[in-house]
Short mmCIF file of C-alpha atoms and ligand atoms in Angstrom, two decimals:
data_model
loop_
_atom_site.label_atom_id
_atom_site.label_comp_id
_atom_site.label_asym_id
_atom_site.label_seq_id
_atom_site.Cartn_x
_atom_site.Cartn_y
_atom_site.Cartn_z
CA UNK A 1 42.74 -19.03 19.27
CA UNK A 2 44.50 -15.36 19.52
CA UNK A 3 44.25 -13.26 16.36
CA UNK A 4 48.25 -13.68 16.07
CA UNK A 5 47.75 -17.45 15.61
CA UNK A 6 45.00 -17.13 13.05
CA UNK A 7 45.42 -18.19 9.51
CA UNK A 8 43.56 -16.59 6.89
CA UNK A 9 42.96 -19.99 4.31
CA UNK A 10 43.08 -19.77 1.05
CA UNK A 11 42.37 -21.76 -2.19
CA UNK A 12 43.87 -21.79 -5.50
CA UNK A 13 43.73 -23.55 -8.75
CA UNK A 14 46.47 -26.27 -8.29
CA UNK A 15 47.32 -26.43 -11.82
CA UNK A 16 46.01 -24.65 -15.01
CA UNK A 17 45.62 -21.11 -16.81
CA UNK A 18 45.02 -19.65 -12.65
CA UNK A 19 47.80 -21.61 -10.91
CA UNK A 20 50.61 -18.78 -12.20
CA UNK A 21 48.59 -15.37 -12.21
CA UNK A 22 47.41 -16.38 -8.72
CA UNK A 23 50.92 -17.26 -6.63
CA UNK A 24 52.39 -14.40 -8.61
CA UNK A 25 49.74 -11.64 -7.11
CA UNK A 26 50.86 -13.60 -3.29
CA UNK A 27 54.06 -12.76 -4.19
CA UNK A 28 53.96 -8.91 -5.58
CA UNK A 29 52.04 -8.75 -2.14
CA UNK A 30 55.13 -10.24 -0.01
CA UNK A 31 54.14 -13.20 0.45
CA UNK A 32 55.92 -16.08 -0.72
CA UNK A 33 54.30 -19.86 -1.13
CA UNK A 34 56.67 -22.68 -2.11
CA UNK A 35 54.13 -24.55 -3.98
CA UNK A 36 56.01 -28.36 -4.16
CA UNK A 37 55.36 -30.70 -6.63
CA UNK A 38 52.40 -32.43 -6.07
CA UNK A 39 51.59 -30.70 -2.48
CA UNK A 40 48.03 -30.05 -1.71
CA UNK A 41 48.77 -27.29 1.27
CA UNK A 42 51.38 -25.34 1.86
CA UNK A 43 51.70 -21.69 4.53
CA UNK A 44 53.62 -18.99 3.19
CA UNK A 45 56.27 -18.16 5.55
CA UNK A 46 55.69 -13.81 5.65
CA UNK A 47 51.87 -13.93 5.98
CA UNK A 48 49.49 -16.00 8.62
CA UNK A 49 47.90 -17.56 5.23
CA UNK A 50 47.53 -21.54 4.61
CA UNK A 51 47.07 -22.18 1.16
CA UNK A 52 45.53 -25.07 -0.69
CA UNK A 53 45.99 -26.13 -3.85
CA UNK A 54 42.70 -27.75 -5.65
CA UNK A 55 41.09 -27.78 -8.81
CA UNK A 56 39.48 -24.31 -9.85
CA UNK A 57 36.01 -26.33 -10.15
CA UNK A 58 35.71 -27.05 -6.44
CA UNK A 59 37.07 -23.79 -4.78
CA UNK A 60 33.78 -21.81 -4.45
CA UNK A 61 32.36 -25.13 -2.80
CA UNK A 62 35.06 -25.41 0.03
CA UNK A 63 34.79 -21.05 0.44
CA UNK A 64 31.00 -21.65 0.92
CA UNK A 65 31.60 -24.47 3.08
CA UNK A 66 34.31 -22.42 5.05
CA UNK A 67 37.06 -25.50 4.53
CA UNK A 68 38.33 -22.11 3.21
CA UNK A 69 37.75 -18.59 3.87
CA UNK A 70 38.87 -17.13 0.20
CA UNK A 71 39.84 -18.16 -3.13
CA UNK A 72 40.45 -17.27 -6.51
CA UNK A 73 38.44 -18.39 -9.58
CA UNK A 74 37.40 -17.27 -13.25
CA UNK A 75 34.33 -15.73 -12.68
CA UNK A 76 32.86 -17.95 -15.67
CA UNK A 77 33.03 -20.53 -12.98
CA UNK A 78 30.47 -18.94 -10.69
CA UNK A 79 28.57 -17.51 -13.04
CA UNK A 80 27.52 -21.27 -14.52
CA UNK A 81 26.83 -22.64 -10.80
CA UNK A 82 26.19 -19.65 -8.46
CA UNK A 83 27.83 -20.24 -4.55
CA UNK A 84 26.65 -18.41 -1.58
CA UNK A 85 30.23 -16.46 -1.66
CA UNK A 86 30.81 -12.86 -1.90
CA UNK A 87 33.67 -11.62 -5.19
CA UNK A 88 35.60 -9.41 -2.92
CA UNK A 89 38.10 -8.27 -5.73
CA UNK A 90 38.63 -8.22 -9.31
CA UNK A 91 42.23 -9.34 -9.51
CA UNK A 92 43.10 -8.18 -13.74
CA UNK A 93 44.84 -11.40 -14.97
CA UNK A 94 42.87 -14.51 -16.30
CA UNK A 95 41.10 -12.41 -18.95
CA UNK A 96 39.22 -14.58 -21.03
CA UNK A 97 35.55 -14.50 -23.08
CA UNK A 98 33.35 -17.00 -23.15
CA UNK A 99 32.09 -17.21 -27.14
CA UNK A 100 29.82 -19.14 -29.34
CA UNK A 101 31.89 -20.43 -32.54
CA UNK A 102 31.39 -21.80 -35.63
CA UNK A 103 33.22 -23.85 -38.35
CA UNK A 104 34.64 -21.31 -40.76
CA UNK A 105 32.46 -22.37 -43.70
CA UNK A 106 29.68 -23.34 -42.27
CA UNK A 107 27.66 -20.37 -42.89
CA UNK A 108 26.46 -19.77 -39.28
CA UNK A 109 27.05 -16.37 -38.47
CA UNK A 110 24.32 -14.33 -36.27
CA UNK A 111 22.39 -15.65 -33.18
CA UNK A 112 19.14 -17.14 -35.62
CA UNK A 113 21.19 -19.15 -37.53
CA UNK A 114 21.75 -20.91 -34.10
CA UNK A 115 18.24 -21.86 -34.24
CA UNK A 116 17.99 -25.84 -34.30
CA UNK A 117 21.82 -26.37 -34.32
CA UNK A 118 23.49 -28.47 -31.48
CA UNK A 119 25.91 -26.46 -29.28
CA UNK A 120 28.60 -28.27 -27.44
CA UNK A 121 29.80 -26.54 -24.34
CA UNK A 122 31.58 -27.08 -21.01
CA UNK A 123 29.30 -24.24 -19.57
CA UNK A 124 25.48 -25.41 -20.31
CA UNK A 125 23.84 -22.84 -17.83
CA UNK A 126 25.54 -19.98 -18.99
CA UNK A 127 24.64 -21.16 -22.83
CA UNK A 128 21.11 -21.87 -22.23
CA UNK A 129 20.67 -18.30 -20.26
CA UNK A 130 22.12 -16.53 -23.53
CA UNK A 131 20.41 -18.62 -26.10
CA UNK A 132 17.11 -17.69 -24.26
CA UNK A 133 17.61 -14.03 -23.74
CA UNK A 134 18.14 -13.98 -27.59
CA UNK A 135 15.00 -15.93 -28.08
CA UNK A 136 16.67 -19.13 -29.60
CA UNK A 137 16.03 -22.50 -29.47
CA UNK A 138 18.82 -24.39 -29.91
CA UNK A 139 20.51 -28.04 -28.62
CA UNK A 140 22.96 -27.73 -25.55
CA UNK A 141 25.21 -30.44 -25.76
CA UNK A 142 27.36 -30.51 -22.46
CA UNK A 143 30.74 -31.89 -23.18
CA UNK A 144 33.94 -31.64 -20.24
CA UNK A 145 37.11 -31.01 -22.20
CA UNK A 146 38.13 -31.19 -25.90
CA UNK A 147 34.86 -28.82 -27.04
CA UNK A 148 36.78 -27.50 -29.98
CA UNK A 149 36.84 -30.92 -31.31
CA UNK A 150 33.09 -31.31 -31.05
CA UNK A 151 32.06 -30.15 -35.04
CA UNK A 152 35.23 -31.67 -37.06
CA UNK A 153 34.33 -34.99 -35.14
CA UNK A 154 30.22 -34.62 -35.98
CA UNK A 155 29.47 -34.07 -32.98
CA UNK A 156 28.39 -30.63 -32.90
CA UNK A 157 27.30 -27.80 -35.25
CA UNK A 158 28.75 -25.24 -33.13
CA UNK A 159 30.70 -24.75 -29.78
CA UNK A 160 30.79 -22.25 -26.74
CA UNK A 161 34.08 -22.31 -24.95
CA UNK A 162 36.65 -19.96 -23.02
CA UNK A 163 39.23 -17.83 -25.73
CA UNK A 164 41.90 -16.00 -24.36
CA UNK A 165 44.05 -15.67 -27.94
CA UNK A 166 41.76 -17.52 -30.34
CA UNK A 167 44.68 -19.47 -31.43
CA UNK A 168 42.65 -22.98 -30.41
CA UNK A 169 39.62 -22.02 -32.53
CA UNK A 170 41.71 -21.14 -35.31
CA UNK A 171 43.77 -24.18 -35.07
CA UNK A 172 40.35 -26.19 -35.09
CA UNK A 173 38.71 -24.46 -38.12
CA UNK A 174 36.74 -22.80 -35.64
CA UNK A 175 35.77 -18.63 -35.44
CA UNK A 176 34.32 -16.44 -33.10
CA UNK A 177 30.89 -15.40 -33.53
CA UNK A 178 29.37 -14.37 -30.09
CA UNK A 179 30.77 -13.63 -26.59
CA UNK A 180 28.59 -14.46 -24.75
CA UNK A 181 30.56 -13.32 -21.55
CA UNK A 182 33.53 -11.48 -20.49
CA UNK A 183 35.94 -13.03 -17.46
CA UNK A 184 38.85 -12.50 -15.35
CA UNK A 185 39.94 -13.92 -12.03
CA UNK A 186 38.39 -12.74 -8.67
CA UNK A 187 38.72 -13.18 -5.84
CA UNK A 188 36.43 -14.65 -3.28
CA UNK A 189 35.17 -14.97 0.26
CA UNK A 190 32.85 -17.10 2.42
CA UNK A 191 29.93 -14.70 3.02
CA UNK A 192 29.61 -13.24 6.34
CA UNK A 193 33.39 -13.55 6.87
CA UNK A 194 33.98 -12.01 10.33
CA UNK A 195 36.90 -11.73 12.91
CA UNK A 196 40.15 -12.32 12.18
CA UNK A 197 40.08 -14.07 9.15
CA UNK A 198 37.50 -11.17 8.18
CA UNK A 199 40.61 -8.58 9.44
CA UNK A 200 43.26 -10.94 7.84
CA UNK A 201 41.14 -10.93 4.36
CA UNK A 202 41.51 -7.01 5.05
CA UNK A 203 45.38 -6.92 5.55
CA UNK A 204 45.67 -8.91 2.12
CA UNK A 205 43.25 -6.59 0.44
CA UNK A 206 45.31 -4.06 0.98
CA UNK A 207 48.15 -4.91 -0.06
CA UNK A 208 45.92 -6.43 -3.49
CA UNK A 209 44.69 -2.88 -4.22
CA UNK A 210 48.25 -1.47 -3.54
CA UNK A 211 49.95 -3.91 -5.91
CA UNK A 212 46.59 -3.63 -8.48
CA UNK A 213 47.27 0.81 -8.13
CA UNK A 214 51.04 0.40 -9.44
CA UNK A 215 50.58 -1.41 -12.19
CA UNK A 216 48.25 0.45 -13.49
CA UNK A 217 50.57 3.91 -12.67
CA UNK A 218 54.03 4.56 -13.69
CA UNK A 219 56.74 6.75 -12.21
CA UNK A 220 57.76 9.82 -14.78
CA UNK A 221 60.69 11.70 -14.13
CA UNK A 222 61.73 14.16 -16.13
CA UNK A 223 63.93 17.45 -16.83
CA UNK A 224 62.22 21.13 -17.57
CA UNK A 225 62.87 24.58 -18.02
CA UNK A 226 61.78 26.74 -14.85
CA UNK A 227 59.02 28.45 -16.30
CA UNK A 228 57.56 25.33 -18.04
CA UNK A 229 56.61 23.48 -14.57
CA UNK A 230 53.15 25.21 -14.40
CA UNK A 231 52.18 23.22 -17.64
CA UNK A 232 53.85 20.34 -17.11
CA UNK A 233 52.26 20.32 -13.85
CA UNK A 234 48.34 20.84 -15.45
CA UNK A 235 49.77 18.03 -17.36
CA UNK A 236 50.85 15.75 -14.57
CA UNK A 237 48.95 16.18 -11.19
CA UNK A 238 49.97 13.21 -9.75
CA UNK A 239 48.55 11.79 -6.78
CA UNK A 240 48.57 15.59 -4.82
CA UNK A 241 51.12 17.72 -7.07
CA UNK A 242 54.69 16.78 -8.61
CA UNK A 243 57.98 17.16 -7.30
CA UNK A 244 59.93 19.84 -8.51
CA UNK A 245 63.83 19.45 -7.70
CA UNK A 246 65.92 22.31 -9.48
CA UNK A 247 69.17 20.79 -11.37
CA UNK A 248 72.51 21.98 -11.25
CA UNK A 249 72.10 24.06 -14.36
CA UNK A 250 70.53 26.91 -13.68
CA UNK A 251 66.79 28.29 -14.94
CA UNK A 252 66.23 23.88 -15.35
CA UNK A 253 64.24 21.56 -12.63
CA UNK A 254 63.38 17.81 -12.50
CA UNK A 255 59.87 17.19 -12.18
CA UNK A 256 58.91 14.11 -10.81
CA UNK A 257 55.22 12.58 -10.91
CA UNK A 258 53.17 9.11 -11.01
CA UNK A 259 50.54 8.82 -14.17
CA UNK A 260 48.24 6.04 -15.11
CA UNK A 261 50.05 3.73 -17.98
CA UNK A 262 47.76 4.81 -20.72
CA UNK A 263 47.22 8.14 -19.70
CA UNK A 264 51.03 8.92 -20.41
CA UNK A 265 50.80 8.12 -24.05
CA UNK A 266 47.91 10.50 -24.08
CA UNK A 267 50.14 13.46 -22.78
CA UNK A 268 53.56 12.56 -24.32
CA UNK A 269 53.73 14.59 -27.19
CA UNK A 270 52.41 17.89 -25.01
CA UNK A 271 55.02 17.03 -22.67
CA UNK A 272 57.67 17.32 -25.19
CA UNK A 273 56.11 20.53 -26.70
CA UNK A 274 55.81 22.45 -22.78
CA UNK A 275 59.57 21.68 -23.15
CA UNK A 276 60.37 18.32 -21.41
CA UNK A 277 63.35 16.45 -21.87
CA UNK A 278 64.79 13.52 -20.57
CA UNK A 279 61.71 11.55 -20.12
CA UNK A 280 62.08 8.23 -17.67
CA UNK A 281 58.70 5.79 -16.72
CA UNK A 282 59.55 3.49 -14.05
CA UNK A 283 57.66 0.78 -12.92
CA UNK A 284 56.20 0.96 -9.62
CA UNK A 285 56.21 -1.86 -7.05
CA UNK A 286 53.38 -0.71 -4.45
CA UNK A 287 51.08 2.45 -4.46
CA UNK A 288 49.55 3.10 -1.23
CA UNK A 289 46.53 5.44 -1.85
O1 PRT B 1 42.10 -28.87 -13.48
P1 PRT B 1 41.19 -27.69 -13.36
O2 PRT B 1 39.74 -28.05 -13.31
O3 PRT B 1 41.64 -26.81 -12.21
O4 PRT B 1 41.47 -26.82 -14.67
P2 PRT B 1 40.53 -26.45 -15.91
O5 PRT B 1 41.04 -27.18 -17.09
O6 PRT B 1 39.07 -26.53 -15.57
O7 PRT B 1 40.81 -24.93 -15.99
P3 PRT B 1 41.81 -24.04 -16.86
O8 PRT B 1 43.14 -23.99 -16.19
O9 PRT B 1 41.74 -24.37 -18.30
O10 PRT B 1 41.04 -22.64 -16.64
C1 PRT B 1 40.89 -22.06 -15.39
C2 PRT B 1 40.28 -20.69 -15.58
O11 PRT B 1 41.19 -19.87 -16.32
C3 PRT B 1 38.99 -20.64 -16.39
O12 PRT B 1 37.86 -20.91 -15.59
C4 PRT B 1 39.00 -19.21 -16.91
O13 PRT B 1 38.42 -18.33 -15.96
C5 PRT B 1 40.49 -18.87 -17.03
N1 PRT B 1 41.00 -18.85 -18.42
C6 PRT B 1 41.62 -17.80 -19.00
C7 PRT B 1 40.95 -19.84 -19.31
C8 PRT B 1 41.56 -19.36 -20.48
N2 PRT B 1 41.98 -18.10 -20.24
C9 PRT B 1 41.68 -20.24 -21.61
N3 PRT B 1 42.20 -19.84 -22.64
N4 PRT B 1 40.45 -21.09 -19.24
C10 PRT B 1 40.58 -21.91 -20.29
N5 PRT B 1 41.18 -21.54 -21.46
C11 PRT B 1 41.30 -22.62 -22.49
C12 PRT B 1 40.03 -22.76 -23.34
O14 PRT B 1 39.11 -23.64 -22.73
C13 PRT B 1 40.62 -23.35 -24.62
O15 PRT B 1 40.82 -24.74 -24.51
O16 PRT B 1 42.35 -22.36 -23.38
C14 PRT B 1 41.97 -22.68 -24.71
C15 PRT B 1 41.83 -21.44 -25.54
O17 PRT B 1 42.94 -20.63 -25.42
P4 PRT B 1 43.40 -19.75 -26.67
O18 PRT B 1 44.52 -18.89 -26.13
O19 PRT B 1 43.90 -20.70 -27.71
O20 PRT B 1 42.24 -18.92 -27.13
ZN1 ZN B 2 38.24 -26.90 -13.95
#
């Protein structure tokens, strides 16, 4: 098969907290997946990529087994049943934290109190690893689904599950004591990925990091007098220098730059005192750096 009749394959959670975040990064890359109802492939029409659409559970087996060559997952998932795959790429959306909680009155609070207690948990490997490193011996009670349930039911004394706003765990009388582990989607290869699915997988990389860079910088535009542009210009470097464009009205420019989102806040108020006016951030759509 020629290179141009390669398809790079690719799997992604079918349904769940993945499915979205993961179709919307193809798509801020240019490539566009009509995801039917119920399909379990589909190709997107403006990239050689066939994509299909499993359970997030299963995609590091079919990458290691090359049914296909990436795929993106919660890196919780691999890190309670390792894969011989490579993470190529954190991706930024998925953000969760694995915790240990507790019922709200039940006086557990630090890792020791642990000690003895029965732990339900979705993610037993993970658990056990933590509860050893901190020297406690505790029950792991592996449960699939409906852990924040496990103590108002008896089942219980304490759970360890994914939180993204806490609002389940609240909900369930429930608080968070211990995070145990941080997470956020990757994504991930078959190791050893060569030829051209290994130059495809570089193509989409690419354009990953390019879409990643912009929204994590913002476009500033904004009006100065003449002499100010030296400061402003210590103050914005942008990716070489900014743009300086002089306005109609004499002794005044335009200055034009790209900062990082949270930088900007940073520099704001010394922008205003060098003499800016007229501040605009735009978003940006790709950053090629
Ligand atoms: O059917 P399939 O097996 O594909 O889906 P699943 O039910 O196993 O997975 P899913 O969709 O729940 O999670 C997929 C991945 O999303 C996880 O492996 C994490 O990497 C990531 N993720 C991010 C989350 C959450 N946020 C999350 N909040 N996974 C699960 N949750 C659940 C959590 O288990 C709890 O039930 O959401 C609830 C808590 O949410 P908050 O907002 O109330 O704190
Ligand atoms: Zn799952």
């Amino acid at each position: 098969m020629s290179f141009f009749d390669m398809k790079l394959k690719i799997a992604l959670q079918k349904q769940g907290k993945l499915a979205e975040g993961s179709i919307g990064l193809l798509r801020k890359c240019g490539i566009n997946v009509s995801n039917g109802l119920g399909k379990l492939r589909a190709e997107a029409s403006d990239f050689p990529l066939e994509i299909y659409f499993l359970r997030d559970d299963d995609i590091p087996d079919y990458v290691a087994d090359g049914v296909a060559d990436i795929g993106i997952i919660g890196e919780n998932v691999l890190a309670e049943r390792p894969q011989p795959v490579e993470t190529v790429q954190k991706l930024g959306f998925g953000r969760c934290r694995l915790s240990i909680a507790v019922p709200k009155r039940s006086g557990l609070d630090g890792v020791d109190s642990l000690s003895g207690k029965k732990i339900a948990t979705s993610f037993p490997n993970i658990l056990t690893a933590y509860l050893h490193k901190n020297s406690v011996v505790a029950e792991v009670h592996e449960v699939n689904g409906s852990v924040e349930i496990a103590p108002s039911v008896g089942l219980a004394d304490a759970v360890c599950d994914l939180v993204s706003s806490g609002s389940t765990l609240f909900t369930n009388g429930l608080r968070e004591a211990h995070v145990v582990m941080r997470s956020e989607a990757v994504l991930i290869s078959r190791s050893g990925l060569e030829g051209g699915a290994a130059r495809l997988l570089d193509l989409l990389l690419f354009r990953i990091r390019s879409v990643k860079a912009a929204e994590q910088n913002k476009y500033i535009l904004l009006n100065a007098p003449a002499e100010s542009v030296p400061n402003i210009s210590r103050l914005l470097p942008g990716m070489r220098s900014p743009t300086v464009v002089p306005l109609a009205e004499s002794g005044w420019v335009s200055l034009q730059s790209v900062i990082s989102e949270h930088e900007f806040w940073e520099v704001c108020d010394e922008l205003k005192k060098a003499g800016a006016e007229g501040i605009l951030v735009v978003s940006i759509d790709q950053m090629i750096v």
